[in-house]
Coordinates of C-alpha atoms and ligand atoms in Angstrom, one line a residue:
M1135 CA 126.4 18.7 77.9
T1136 CA 126.5 14.8 77.8
V1137 CA 125.7 12.4 80.6
H1138 CA 128.6 10.3 81.4
R1139 CA 127.7 6.8 81.2
H1140 CA 130.9 5.1 82.6
R1141 CA 131.6 6.6 85.9
L1142 CA 129.5 4.5 88.1
V1143 CA 131.4 3.3 91.0
W1144 CA 129.5 0.0 92.2
G1145 CA 128.8 -0.1 96.1
S1146 CA 128.9 3.7 96.1
P1147 CA 126.0 5.1 98.5
L1148 CA 124.6 7.0 95.3
V1149 CA 124.5 4.0 93.3
L1150 CA 122.7 1.7 96.2
A1151 CA 120.3 4.7 96.6
I1152 CA 119.5 4.5 92.9
L1153 CA 119.0 0.8 93.0
A1154 CA 117.0 0.9 96.2
L1155 CA 114.5 3.3 94.5
A1156 CA 114.5 2.2 91.1
V1157 CA 113.1 -1.2 91.4
S1158 CA 110.4 -0.9 93.7
Q1159 CA 106.9 -0.7 91.7
C1160 CA 104.8 -2.3 94.5
A1161 CA 103.7 -1.8 98.0
P1162 CA 106.7 0.1 100.2
R1163 CA 109.1 -2.4 101.7
A1164 CA 112.1 -1.9 103.8
P1165 CA 115.2 -0.7 102.2
Q1166 CA 117.2 -4.1 103.1
Q1167 CA 114.3 -6.2 101.5
R1168 CA 114.2 -3.9 98.4
R1169 CA 117.8 -4.1 97.9
A1170 CA 117.9 -8.1 98.2
A1171 CA 115.0 -8.3 95.8
A1172 CA 116.7 -6.0 93.1
G1173 CA 119.8 -8.0 93.3
A1174 CA 122.5 -6.4 91.2
T1175 CA 120.7 -7.5 87.8
S1176 CA 121.8 -5.8 84.6
D1177 CA 118.4 -4.0 84.0
I1178 CA 118.9 -2.2 87.4
A1179 CA 122.4 -1.2 86.4
Q1180 CA 121.4 0.1 83.3
A1181 CA 118.5 2.2 84.7
A1182 CA 121.0 3.6 87.4
Q1183 CA 123.6 4.6 84.7
K1184 CA 120.6 6.4 82.5
V1185 CA 119.8 8.5 85.2
Y1186 CA 123.1 9.1 86.9
V1187 CA 124.5 12.6 85.9
A1188 CA 128.3 12.9 87.2
P1189 CA 129.3 15.6 89.6
G1190 CA 129.9 18.4 87.4
D1191 CA 127.8 17.2 84.4
L1192 CA 124.7 18.7 83.4
D1193 CA 121.4 17.4 82.4
P1194 CA 120.5 17.5 79.1
Y1195 CA 116.7 18.7 79.9
Y1196 CA 115.1 21.4 82.2
M1197 CA 111.5 20.3 83.6
F1198 CA 109.5 23.2 84.7
S1199 CA 106.9 22.0 87.1
S1200 CA 104.0 23.9 88.6
G1201 CA 104.1 24.2 92.3
G1202 CA 100.3 24.2 92.9
H1203 CA 99.1 26.4 95.7
S1204 CA 102.8 27.2 96.9
G1205 CA 102.5 29.8 94.1
N1206 CA 106.0 28.7 92.7
V1207 CA 107.4 27.0 89.6
Y1208 CA 110.0 24.5 90.6
V1209 CA 112.8 23.7 87.8
Y1210 CA 114.3 20.1 87.9
G1211 CA 117.1 18.8 85.7
I1212 CA 115.9 15.6 83.5
P1213 CA 117.0 12.8 84.0
S1214 CA 118.6 13.4 87.3
M1215 CA 115.4 14.8 88.8
R1216 CA 117.7 17.4 90.9
H1217 CA 115.6 20.3 91.9
L1218 CA 117.7 23.2 90.6
V1219 CA 115.9 26.3 91.4
T1220 CA 112.5 27.7 92.8
I1221 CA 111.1 30.5 90.7
P1222 CA 108.4 32.3 93.0
V1223 CA 105.6 33.5 90.9
F1224 CA 102.3 34.1 93.0
T1225 CA 103.8 34.3 96.3
P1226 CA 106.5 36.0 98.5
Y1227 CA 109.8 34.2 98.5
P1228 CA 112.5 35.7 100.8
A1229 CA 115.0 33.5 99.3
T1230 CA 115.1 35.7 96.5
G1231 CA 113.7 38.7 98.1
Y1232 CA 110.6 38.2 95.5
G1233 CA 107.6 40.1 97.0
F1234 CA 109.6 42.3 99.4
D1235 CA 110.9 45.0 96.8
D1236 CA 108.7 47.8 95.5
D1237 CA 108.3 46.2 91.9
T1238 CA 107.5 42.6 93.0
K1239 CA 105.4 43.9 95.8
K1240 CA 103.2 45.9 93.4
M1241 CA 102.9 43.1 91.0
L1242 CA 101.6 40.8 93.7
G1243 CA 99.2 43.4 94.9
D1244 CA 96.8 42.3 97.8
L1245 CA 97.0 38.4 96.8
T1246 CA 100.1 36.7 98.6
W1247 CA 99.0 33.2 97.4
G1248 CA 98.0 31.9 94.2
D1249 CA 97.4 28.3 92.9
A1250 CA 99.5 27.8 90.1
H1251 CA 98.5 24.9 87.4
H1252 CA 99.8 24.6 84.1
P1253 CA 103.2 26.0 82.8
A1254 CA 103.3 26.5 79.3
L1255 CA 106.8 27.4 77.4
S1256 CA 106.4 29.8 74.5
E1257 CA 106.8 28.2 71.1
T1258 CA 107.9 29.0 67.7
K1259 CA 106.3 27.0 64.7
G1260 CA 105.2 24.5 67.3
E1261 CA 108.5 24.1 69.0
Y1262 CA 109.5 25.4 72.3
D1263 CA 111.6 28.4 71.6
G1264 CA 113.0 28.7 75.1
R1265 CA 112.0 32.5 75.6
W1266 CA 109.4 32.4 78.0
L1267 CA 107.3 30.5 80.7
F1268 CA 103.7 31.2 81.2
I1269 CA 101.8 29.9 84.0
N1270 CA 98.1 30.5 85.1
E1271 CA 96.7 30.9 88.7
M1272 CA 93.1 30.2 90.1
N1273 CA 92.5 33.8 91.1
G1274 CA 92.1 34.9 87.6
R1275 CA 95.9 35.5 86.8
I1276 CA 98.4 34.6 84.3
A1277 CA 102.2 35.0 84.6
R1278 CA 105.1 35.4 82.4
I1279 CA 108.5 34.2 83.3
D1280 CA 111.5 35.4 81.2
L1281 CA 113.8 32.5 80.7
R1282 CA 116.8 34.8 80.0
D1283 CA 116.9 35.3 84.0
F1284 CA 114.3 33.0 85.3
K1285 CA 112.4 35.8 86.9
T1286 CA 108.6 36.5 87.1
K1287 CA 108.4 39.7 84.9
Q1288 CA 104.5 40.3 84.6
I1289 CA 101.1 38.9 86.3
L1290 CA 97.9 39.8 84.4
G1291 CA 94.9 39.9 86.4
P1292 CA 92.8 39.2 88.1
V1293 CA 91.0 39.9 84.8
P1294 CA 87.1 40.8 84.9
N1295 CA 84.3 38.2 84.4
L1296 CA 86.3 35.2 84.6
H1297 CA 86.5 33.3 88.0
G1298 CA 88.9 30.6 88.9
N1299 CA 91.1 30.4 86.0
H1300 CA 91.8 26.8 85.6
A1301 CA 91.8 25.9 81.9
S1302 CA 94.8 28.1 81.1
S1303 CA 97.9 28.8 80.1
F1304 CA 98.3 27.0 77.1
V1305 CA 99.8 28.8 74.3
T1306 CA 99.3 28.8 70.4
P1307 CA 101.8 27.5 68.1
N1308 CA 103.5 30.9 67.5
T1309 CA 102.7 32.0 71.1
E1310 CA 100.1 34.3 69.6
Y1311 CA 98.0 33.8 72.6
A1312 CA 97.8 32.1 75.8
M1313 CA 94.3 31.1 77.1
M1314 CA 92.4 31.5 80.4
A1315 CA 89.3 29.9 81.1
T1316 CA 86.5 30.0 83.9
R1317 CA 86.3 26.9 86.4
F1318 CA 83.9 28.4 88.7
S1319 CA 81.1 30.2 86.6
R1320 CA 79.4 33.1 88.2
P1321 CA 77.2 35.9 87.1
V1322 CA 78.6 38.1 84.2
P1323 CA 79.0 41.0 84.9
Q1324 CA 79.7 39.9 88.5
R1325 CA 77.0 40.8 90.8
P1326 CA 75.3 39.0 93.6
V1327 CA 72.7 36.3 92.3
G1328 CA 71.6 33.3 94.3
V1329 CA 72.7 29.8 93.0
D1330 CA 69.1 28.8 92.3
K1331 CA 69.7 30.9 89.0
Y1332 CA 72.8 29.1 88.2
A1333 CA 71.7 27.5 84.8
T1334 CA 70.7 30.9 83.3
E1335 CA 72.3 33.9 85.1
Y1336 CA 75.8 32.3 85.7
K1337 CA 78.2 32.1 82.8
G1338 CA 81.6 30.9 82.0
I1339 CA 84.4 32.8 79.9
I1340 CA 87.1 31.7 77.6
A1341 CA 89.7 34.5 77.3
G1342 CA 92.4 35.2 74.7
V1343 CA 95.7 36.8 76.1
K1344 CA 97.7 38.3 73.4
I1345 CA 101.3 38.3 73.7
N1346 CA 103.5 40.8 72.2
P1347 CA 106.1 38.8 70.0
T1348 CA 109.3 40.9 71.0
S1349 CA 108.6 41.6 74.7
G1350 CA 106.4 38.9 75.8
E1351 CA 104.0 41.5 77.2
M1352 CA 100.6 40.1 77.8
T1353 CA 97.1 42.1 77.3
L1354 CA 93.8 40.8 77.7
A1355 CA 92.4 40.6 74.1
W1356 CA 88.8 39.2 74.1
E1357 CA 86.5 37.0 76.0
I1358 CA 83.8 34.6 74.7
L1359 CA 80.8 34.4 77.1
M1360 CA 80.1 30.5 77.6
P1361 CA 77.5 28.4 79.3
P1362 CA 78.0 27.8 83.0
F1363 CA 80.0 24.8 82.8
D1364 CA 83.4 24.3 84.5
Y1365 CA 86.3 24.9 82.2
D1366 CA 89.3 22.2 83.0
L1367 CA 92.0 21.9 80.6
G1368 CA 93.0 22.8 77.2
D1369 CA 95.7 22.6 74.4
A1370 CA 96.3 24.5 70.9
G1371 CA 95.6 23.0 67.8
K1372 CA 98.8 22.6 65.7
L1373 CA 99.8 22.3 62.1
V1374 CA 96.4 21.2 60.3
S1375 CA 94.6 22.1 63.4
D1376 CA 96.4 25.5 63.8
G1377 CA 94.2 28.3 64.8
W1378 CA 91.9 26.2 66.9
M1379 CA 91.9 25.8 70.7
F1380 CA 90.4 22.9 72.7
F1381 CA 89.0 23.2 76.1
S1382 CA 87.6 20.2 78.2
S1383 CA 84.5 21.0 80.5
Y1384 CA 82.5 19.2 83.4
N1385 CA 79.2 19.9 84.8
T1386 CA 77.5 20.4 81.6
E1387 CA 74.7 19.4 83.7
R1388 CA 74.7 23.0 85.1
A1389 CA 74.2 21.6 88.5
T1390 CA 75.0 23.3 91.9
G1391 CA 75.4 21.9 95.4
K1392 CA 77.0 18.4 95.9
L1393 CA 78.6 18.1 92.2
E1394 CA 80.1 14.8 93.0
V1395 CA 76.7 13.5 92.4
T1396 CA 74.7 16.3 90.7
A1397 CA 77.2 16.9 87.9
S1398 CA 77.8 13.2 87.0
Q1399 CA 74.4 12.5 85.7
R1400 CA 74.7 12.7 82.0
D1401 CA 77.0 10.1 79.9
R1402 CA 78.5 12.9 78.2
D1403 CA 80.4 16.3 78.9
Y1404 CA 81.9 18.6 76.3
I1405 CA 85.1 19.6 75.0
A1406 CA 84.7 23.2 73.4
A1407 CA 86.4 23.8 70.1
V1408 CA 87.3 27.6 69.7
D1409 CA 88.2 29.1 66.3
W1410 CA 90.5 31.8 68.0
R1411 CA 91.3 33.4 64.6
A1412 CA 87.5 33.9 64.2
A1413 CA 87.5 35.3 67.8
E1414 CA 90.1 37.6 66.7
K1415 CA 88.5 38.7 63.6
A1416 CA 84.9 39.2 65.2
I1417 CA 86.6 41.5 67.9
A1418 CA 88.5 43.5 64.9
D1419 CA 85.0 43.8 63.2
G1420 CA 83.6 45.3 66.3
K1421 CA 81.4 42.7 67.3
G1422 CA 82.0 42.2 71.0
D1423 CA 80.0 43.7 73.7
V1424 CA 81.9 45.7 76.6
I1425 CA 81.4 44.1 79.9
D1426 CA 83.4 45.5 82.7
G1427 CA 85.9 47.1 80.2
V1428 CA 86.6 43.8 78.2
K1429 CA 85.1 43.2 74.7
V1430 CA 83.1 39.9 75.1
I1431 CA 81.7 37.8 72.3
D1432 CA 78.5 36.3 72.8
P1433 CA 78.1 33.2 70.5
A1434 CA 74.4 33.6 70.4
K1435 CA 75.0 36.7 68.4
V1436 CA 78.2 35.8 66.5
A1437 CA 78.1 32.4 65.0
G1438 CA 81.1 30.3 63.9
I1439 CA 83.4 31.0 66.9
V1440 CA 82.6 27.7 69.3
Y1441 CA 81.4 24.3 68.8
L1442 CA 80.7 21.6 71.5
M1443 CA 82.3 18.2 71.0
P1444 CA 80.3 15.5 73.2
C1445 CA 83.1 13.7 75.1
G1446 CA 83.2 10.9 78.1
K1447 CA 81.9 12.0 81.4
S1448 CA 83.9 14.5 83.4
P1449 CA 86.8 15.1 81.0
H1450 CA 90.2 16.5 82.3
G1451 CA 92.9 16.2 79.7
V1452 CA 92.3 17.4 76.1
D1453 CA 95.3 16.8 74.1
V1454 CA 96.5 17.6 70.5
S1455 CA 98.6 15.1 68.9
P1456 CA 101.9 16.5 67.3
D1457 CA 100.7 16.5 63.9
G1458 CA 97.4 18.0 64.9
K1459 CA 95.4 15.6 63.3
Y1460 CA 93.9 14.1 66.6
I1461 CA 92.3 15.4 69.7
V1462 CA 92.5 13.2 72.5
G1463 CA 89.8 13.7 75.4
S1464 CA 90.2 11.7 78.5
G1465 CA 86.9 11.1 80.5
K1466 CA 88.1 10.6 83.9
L1467 CA 85.0 8.2 84.9
Q1468 CA 85.5 6.1 81.9
G1469 CA 87.9 3.1 80.9
V1470 CA 88.6 4.4 77.4
T1471 CA 90.0 7.6 76.1
T1472 CA 88.5 9.2 73.0
V1473 CA 90.3 10.3 69.8
F1474 CA 88.7 12.8 67.8
N1475 CA 89.6 13.7 64.2
F1476 CA 90.1 17.3 63.3
E1477 CA 89.1 16.4 59.4
K1478 CA 85.8 15.2 60.8
I1479 CA 85.4 17.9 63.1
Q1480 CA 85.7 20.4 60.1
T1481 CA 83.4 18.3 58.0
A1482 CA 80.7 18.1 60.6
I1483 CA 80.9 22.0 61.1
R1484 CA 80.7 22.6 57.2
N1485 CA 77.8 20.2 56.8
R1486 CA 76.1 21.7 59.8
D1487 CA 75.8 18.0 61.3
F1488 CA 74.7 19.2 64.7
L1489 CA 72.9 17.5 67.5
D1490 CA 71.4 20.5 69.2
D1491 CA 72.8 23.5 71.0
E1492 CA 73.6 24.8 74.4
D1493 CA 73.0 28.7 74.7
A1494 CA 73.1 29.0 70.7
I1495 CA 76.6 27.1 70.8
P1496 CA 76.1 24.2 68.1
V1497 CA 76.7 20.7 69.5
L1498 CA 78.4 18.3 67.2
K1499 CA 77.3 14.7 66.9
Y1500 CA 79.8 12.3 68.9
E1501 CA 79.7 9.5 66.2
S1502 CA 80.5 11.9 63.5
I1503 CA 83.6 13.3 64.8
K1504 CA 85.3 10.6 66.8
D1505 CA 87.9 8.2 65.3
A1506 CA 88.6 5.8 68.1
E1507 CA 87.8 4.7 71.7
V1508 CA 91.1 3.5 72.9
P1509 CA 91.1 1.1 75.9
V1510 CA 93.7 2.3 77.9
G1511 CA 92.4 1.5 81.4
L1512 CA 90.6 3.4 84.2
G1513 CA 90.5 7.0 84.8
P1514 CA 92.3 8.2 81.7
L1515 CA 93.6 11.9 82.8
H1516 CA 96.1 13.5 80.7
T1517 CA 97.9 12.3 77.2
Q1518 CA 101.6 13.0 76.0
F1519 CA 103.2 12.1 73.1
G1520 CA 106.4 10.5 71.6
P1521 CA 107.7 10.4 68.1
D1522 CA 106.0 7.8 65.7
G1523 CA 102.5 8.2 66.9
M1524 CA 103.2 7.2 70.4
A1525 CA 100.7 8.1 73.0
Y1526 CA 101.2 8.1 77.1
T1527 CA 98.1 8.5 78.9
S1528 CA 98.0 8.6 82.6
L1529 CA 95.3 6.7 84.5
F1530 CA 94.4 8.1 87.6
V1531 CA 92.2 5.2 88.8
D1532 CA 94.4 2.7 87.7
S1533 CA 97.8 4.5 89.0
A1534 CA 99.3 3.7 85.9
I1535 CA 100.5 5.1 82.5
A1536 CA 99.5 3.5 79.4
K1537 CA 101.3 3.5 76.0
W1538 CA 99.4 3.2 72.9
K1539 CA 99.7 4.2 69.2
L1540 CA 97.8 6.6 67.1
G1541 CA 96.2 5.2 64.2
T1542 CA 96.2 1.6 65.2
W1543 CA 94.7 2.2 68.7
E1544 CA 96.4 -0.5 69.9
V1545 CA 97.6 -0.6 73.8
I1546 CA 101.3 -1.6 74.0
D1547 CA 102.5 -1.4 77.5
K1548 CA 101.3 -0.5 81.0
V1549 CA 103.5 0.6 84.0
P1550 CA 102.0 1.2 87.7
M1551 CA 102.8 4.4 89.2
S1552 CA 103.1 5.0 92.9
Y1553 CA 100.9 6.3 93.5
S1554 CA 97.7 7.9 91.9
I1555 CA 99.1 9.5 88.8
G1556 CA 97.7 13.1 87.6
H1557 CA 99.6 14.5 84.8
L1558 CA 102.6 13.4 82.9
A1559 CA 105.3 15.4 81.1
A1560 CA 107.1 13.9 78.1
A1561 CA 110.6 15.6 76.6
E1562 CA 109.4 18.1 74.4
G1563 CA 105.9 16.4 74.6
D1564 CA 103.6 19.4 73.7
T1565 CA 105.5 20.2 70.7
V1566 CA 105.2 19.2 67.0
S1567 CA 108.5 16.9 67.5
P1568 CA 108.4 15.2 70.8
D1569 CA 111.6 13.6 71.7
G1570 CA 110.5 10.3 72.9
T1571 CA 113.4 10.0 75.5
W1572 CA 112.0 10.6 79.2
L1573 CA 108.6 10.6 80.7
V1574 CA 107.8 12.0 84.2
G1575 CA 104.5 10.7 86.0
L1576 CA 103.5 13.2 88.3
N1577 CA 101.9 11.6 91.1
K1578 CA 99.5 12.8 93.9
L1579 CA 100.7 10.4 96.6
S1580 CA 104.3 8.8 97.5
H1581 CA 103.2 7.3 100.9
G1582 CA 106.1 5.1 102.1
R1583 CA 108.5 5.4 99.3
H1584 CA 110.5 7.6 101.3
L1585 CA 111.9 8.2 104.7
S1586 CA 109.0 9.5 106.8
V1587 CA 108.6 13.1 107.2
G1588 CA 105.4 13.0 109.3
P1589 CA 101.8 13.6 108.2
S1590 CA 102.5 16.1 105.5
Q1591 CA 103.8 14.2 102.9
P1592 CA 105.5 15.1 99.5
E1593 CA 104.3 14.2 96.0
S1594 CA 106.3 11.7 94.0
S1595 CA 107.4 12.2 90.4
Q1596 CA 108.7 9.3 88.6
L1597 CA 110.9 9.1 85.7
L1598 CA 110.4 6.7 82.9
D1599 CA 112.9 5.9 80.2
I1600 CA 110.7 5.7 77.1
T1601 CA 113.2 5.0 74.3
E1602 CA 112.5 1.4 74.0
E1603 CA 109.3 -0.6 73.1
K1604 CA 108.6 -1.3 77.0
M1605 CA 108.6 1.9 79.2
K1606 CA 111.0 1.5 82.2
L1607 CA 110.6 3.1 85.4
V1608 CA 114.0 4.4 86.3
Y1609 CA 113.7 7.0 89.2
D1610 CA 111.8 8.2 92.0
A1611 CA 111.9 11.7 93.1
F1612 CA 109.8 13.8 95.8
T1613 CA 108.6 17.0 94.7
E1614 CA 106.7 20.1 96.3
P1615 CA 103.2 20.7 96.1
E1616 CA 101.8 20.4 93.7
P1617 CA 103.1 19.3 90.3
H1618 CA 99.8 19.7 88.4
Y1619 CA 101.4 19.8 85.1
A1620 CA 104.9 20.4 84.0
Q1621 CA 106.8 20.7 80.4
I1622 CA 110.3 19.5 79.6
I1623 CA 112.5 21.4 77.2
K1624 CA 115.9 20.4 75.8
A1625 CA 118.5 22.4 77.8
D1626 CA 120.4 23.9 74.9
K1627 CA 117.2 25.9 73.8
I1628 CA 117.7 28.1 76.9
K1629 CA 120.7 30.6 77.2
P1630 CA 120.2 32.2 80.6
I1631 CA 122.5 35.2 81.4
E1632 CA 124.6 34.9 84.9
V1633 CA 125.0 38.7 85.7
Y1634 CA 122.7 41.8 84.6
P1635 CA 125.3 43.6 82.1
K1636 CA 126.2 47.0 83.7
E1637 CA 125.4 48.7 80.3
E1638 CA 121.8 47.4 80.3
N1639 CA 120.9 48.6 84.0
K1640 CA 118.9 51.8 83.4
H1641 CA 117.4 52.0 86.7
P1642 CA 117.1 55.6 87.6
L1643 CA 118.5 55.3 91.3
A1644 CA 121.3 52.9 90.3
V1645 CA 124.8 53.8 91.7
W1646 CA 128.1 52.3 90.3
D1647 CA 130.5 54.0 92.6
I1648 CA 130.8 53.9 96.3
K1649 CA 131.3 57.6 96.3
D1650 CA 127.8 58.4 94.9
A1651 CA 126.4 56.1 97.7
G1652 CA 124.5 58.1 100.3
V1653 CA 121.8 59.5 101.8
T1654 CA 119.3 62.6 100.6
R1655 CA 116.1 64.0 102.3
Q1656 CA 113.2 65.9 101.0
G1657 CA 110.7 66.9 103.7
K1658 CA 109.6 63.7 105.1
K1659 CA 111.1 61.6 102.2
V1660 CA 114.4 59.8 102.9
L1661 CA 116.2 58.3 99.8
V1662 CA 119.1 56.1 100.6
K1663 CA 121.2 54.9 97.6
M1664 CA 123.2 51.8 98.6
V1665 CA 125.9 49.9 96.9
A1666 CA 126.3 46.4 97.6
V1667 CA 129.6 45.0 96.8
R1668 CA 132.2 42.4 98.8
S1669 CA 132.1 42.9 101.5
T1670 CA 130.1 46.4 102.4
L1671 CA 126.9 47.6 102.2
T1672 CA 127.6 51.5 101.7
P1673 CA 126.4 53.5 103.4
T1674 CA 127.1 51.4 106.7
D1675 CA 124.5 53.5 108.7
F1676 CA 121.6 55.8 108.0
E1677 CA 119.1 57.7 109.8
A1678 CA 115.4 58.6 109.7
N1679 CA 112.9 60.4 111.9
E1680 CA 110.0 58.4 113.0
G1681 CA 107.1 58.7 110.4
D1682 CA 109.6 59.4 107.5
E1683 CA 109.1 57.6 104.1
V1684 CA 112.1 55.8 103.4
T1685 CA 113.3 54.5 99.9
V1686 CA 116.6 52.4 100.1
A1687 CA 117.7 51.7 96.5
I1688 CA 120.5 49.2 96.3
T1689 CA 122.7 48.4 93.4
N1690 CA 124.8 45.2 93.4
I1691 CA 127.9 46.6 91.4
E1692 CA 129.3 43.0 91.0
Q1693 CA 129.9 41.7 87.5
T1694 CA 130.9 38.2 88.8
T1695 CA 128.6 35.0 88.4
D1696 CA 127.1 33.9 91.7
E1697 CA 127.9 37.0 93.8
L1698 CA 124.5 37.9 95.2
H1699 CA 124.1 40.1 97.9
G1700 CA 120.9 40.4 100.5
F1701 CA 119.6 43.1 102.3
G1702 CA 117.8 42.0 105.5
L1703 CA 116.4 44.7 107.8
L1704 CA 115.6 43.4 110.9
D1705 CA 112.0 44.0 112.7
Y1706 CA 110.9 45.8 109.5
N1707 CA 110.0 42.8 107.5
I1708 CA 112.3 43.7 104.8
K1709 CA 114.2 41.2 102.9
L1710 CA 116.0 41.8 99.4
V1711 CA 118.3 40.0 97.3
V1712 CA 120.1 41.9 94.7
D1713 CA 121.8 39.8 91.9
P1714 CA 125.0 41.1 90.2
G1715 CA 124.4 44.0 88.2
E1716 CA 120.7 44.6 89.4
T1717 CA 119.2 47.6 91.2
K1718 CA 116.1 47.0 93.8
T1719 CA 114.0 49.4 95.6
V1720 CA 112.1 48.9 98.8
T1721 CA 110.0 51.9 100.2
F1722 CA 108.6 51.8 103.7
T1723 CA 107.5 54.2 106.6
A1724 CA 110.0 54.5 109.5
K1725 CA 107.4 53.3 112.1
K1726 CA 109.5 51.8 114.8
K1727 CA 112.1 54.1 116.7
G1728 CA 115.3 52.7 117.8
V1729 CA 118.2 51.0 116.1
F1730 CA 118.0 48.2 113.6
A1731 CA 120.5 46.3 111.9
Y1732 CA 120.9 45.2 108.3
Y1733 CA 123.0 42.6 106.7
C1734 CA 123.9 40.8 103.9
T1735 CA 122.0 37.5 103.9
N1736 CA 123.7 35.8 101.2
F1737 CA 127.0 34.3 102.0
C1738 CA 129.3 36.2 99.4
S1739 CA 133.0 36.1 100.6
A1740 CA 135.1 35.3 103.7
L1741 CA 133.9 38.6 105.2
H1742 CA 130.4 38.1 104.2
Q1743 CA 129.6 38.3 108.0
E1744 CA 131.0 41.8 108.3
M1745 CA 128.7 43.0 105.5
Q1746 CA 126.2 44.8 108.2
G1747 CA 125.1 48.4 109.2
Y1748 CA 122.6 50.2 111.2
F1749 CA 119.3 51.9 110.4
I1750 CA 118.5 54.6 113.1
V1751 CA 115.1 56.0 113.7
K1752 CA 114.9 59.0 116.1
Ligands
RUQ2727 S1 95.0 19.9 86.8 S2 96.0 17.2 88.5 CU1 94.8 18.1 86.2 CU2 95.3 21.7 87.0 CU3 95.8 19.4 88.8
CUA2728 CU1 127.3 40.1 100.6 CU2 127.1 38.5 102.1

């Protein structure tokens, strides 16, 4: 799993392409100009060598990036930035048949889109453990992807009471919980109330989603009733701050209408600090009220669960340092990022050192809990970490990344991003021991740094080498909408299977022998047990009467890597892909009369084209 460093062939088109991309940090230039400016300096040669993963070699890291409103997760290799695979989560994806078979169609329900934001790898003792990936979605949902097969296994929600699930899915250090929180407050319980009553009748919700430690199964455990702010991002406490969860929020003005004006009046917004173990205990002690079927804690009745920390205006990222001592809150409208000290927060809580309260939730005093205001630059948005107290903060307004040091608060380096960076992702960057090798800037704009593709432009994600004192931009990649957040994990922590073992297939409709394939009928129900194996879909034809309910159960009996078979049924909007050893079903009504072809969609053998049959509706 090593990256070969000595196989570069100078003058090869790949190397030239790398050179052309690696050097440009400013306004777009023609490729020839760029190459001339680059020259063949040793700097560039080094950069090119670092990111070059030779044919057949593997990347040492995976990056899991949110696909935003595409509803997908995109997986990249780092440092090559090669797109390896798309994992559909909240949206149908014909390429893998996701959302077309009975199980995934049911999992998606009525919603065929979702705005996926913040992937969170499961953790053990604060380290990514390579078991699951969680990701939230704005329609009040959260999903679990199993990293054994890179497939979405569960979608929880839309959950009651919580609307616009943005501050999610951040897991706790032993994956006890993933979190959810409201971005768009609304009346709780849900009912039509005019926005003129926003300040008092609308509420936010913070929710704890309990994760089964063996199966990964998610269940909604509890909710906390919060003031009607917009909860934005979060991070779990770790080591010394384990047991706490931090959420940034804006619109603490409780304003409505044109928020860009109305919600920026106060100098400070809040970070909510939640003692999730205390919330868990309160629920166990029967202190929650049941609202719309969920146990909800009202902080006005149960003290000691939530505190508010004043922070710079409109904070976005709130990030806990690897040792758990510091909480970095970035106010997007400031030129500094604020570092809070967990010890000081605890002392202030113990001493009841409160400024006032918001709906009975104590507000801590800014001066009592902050350690530093670090002059990182304009529009600090999100912070990631390296070893030795190194911190990397994205600056949206400055369009740059600042590197600085925890404790000394000194700003060490700054690199411009092209353009308008949102989040950033460091190798193992949300763990208790970040690697300090690679950092990826997830930019919002890319204009002119790629061949023109018309008005709908890709985003750009830029790779930086952070092994030395100065950060070095080494590669531009163009990524799909919209990389809100990403996490980078060491590749050897993930051990995916390549076929589903036959002995694990317990599907009641599975058939493993061509002899057992065939059609049975019960009244108006037709069941087709189909076998897919190179190069026939058996049976090669089947019939139904108009109006029948047809179920096709397909088993791919291959046990060979990469031998996928598809089942595309023309005119019926049916498209399955069945992996080796897998069984999938699709149930539909034979609404259209006539003859319809089905065929294998995945090129599987020299006789793939012959893998076809007919469905006849009389
Ligand atoms: S997020 S940059 Cu910051 Cu959910 Cu989009
Ligand atoms: Cu099976 Cu193509």
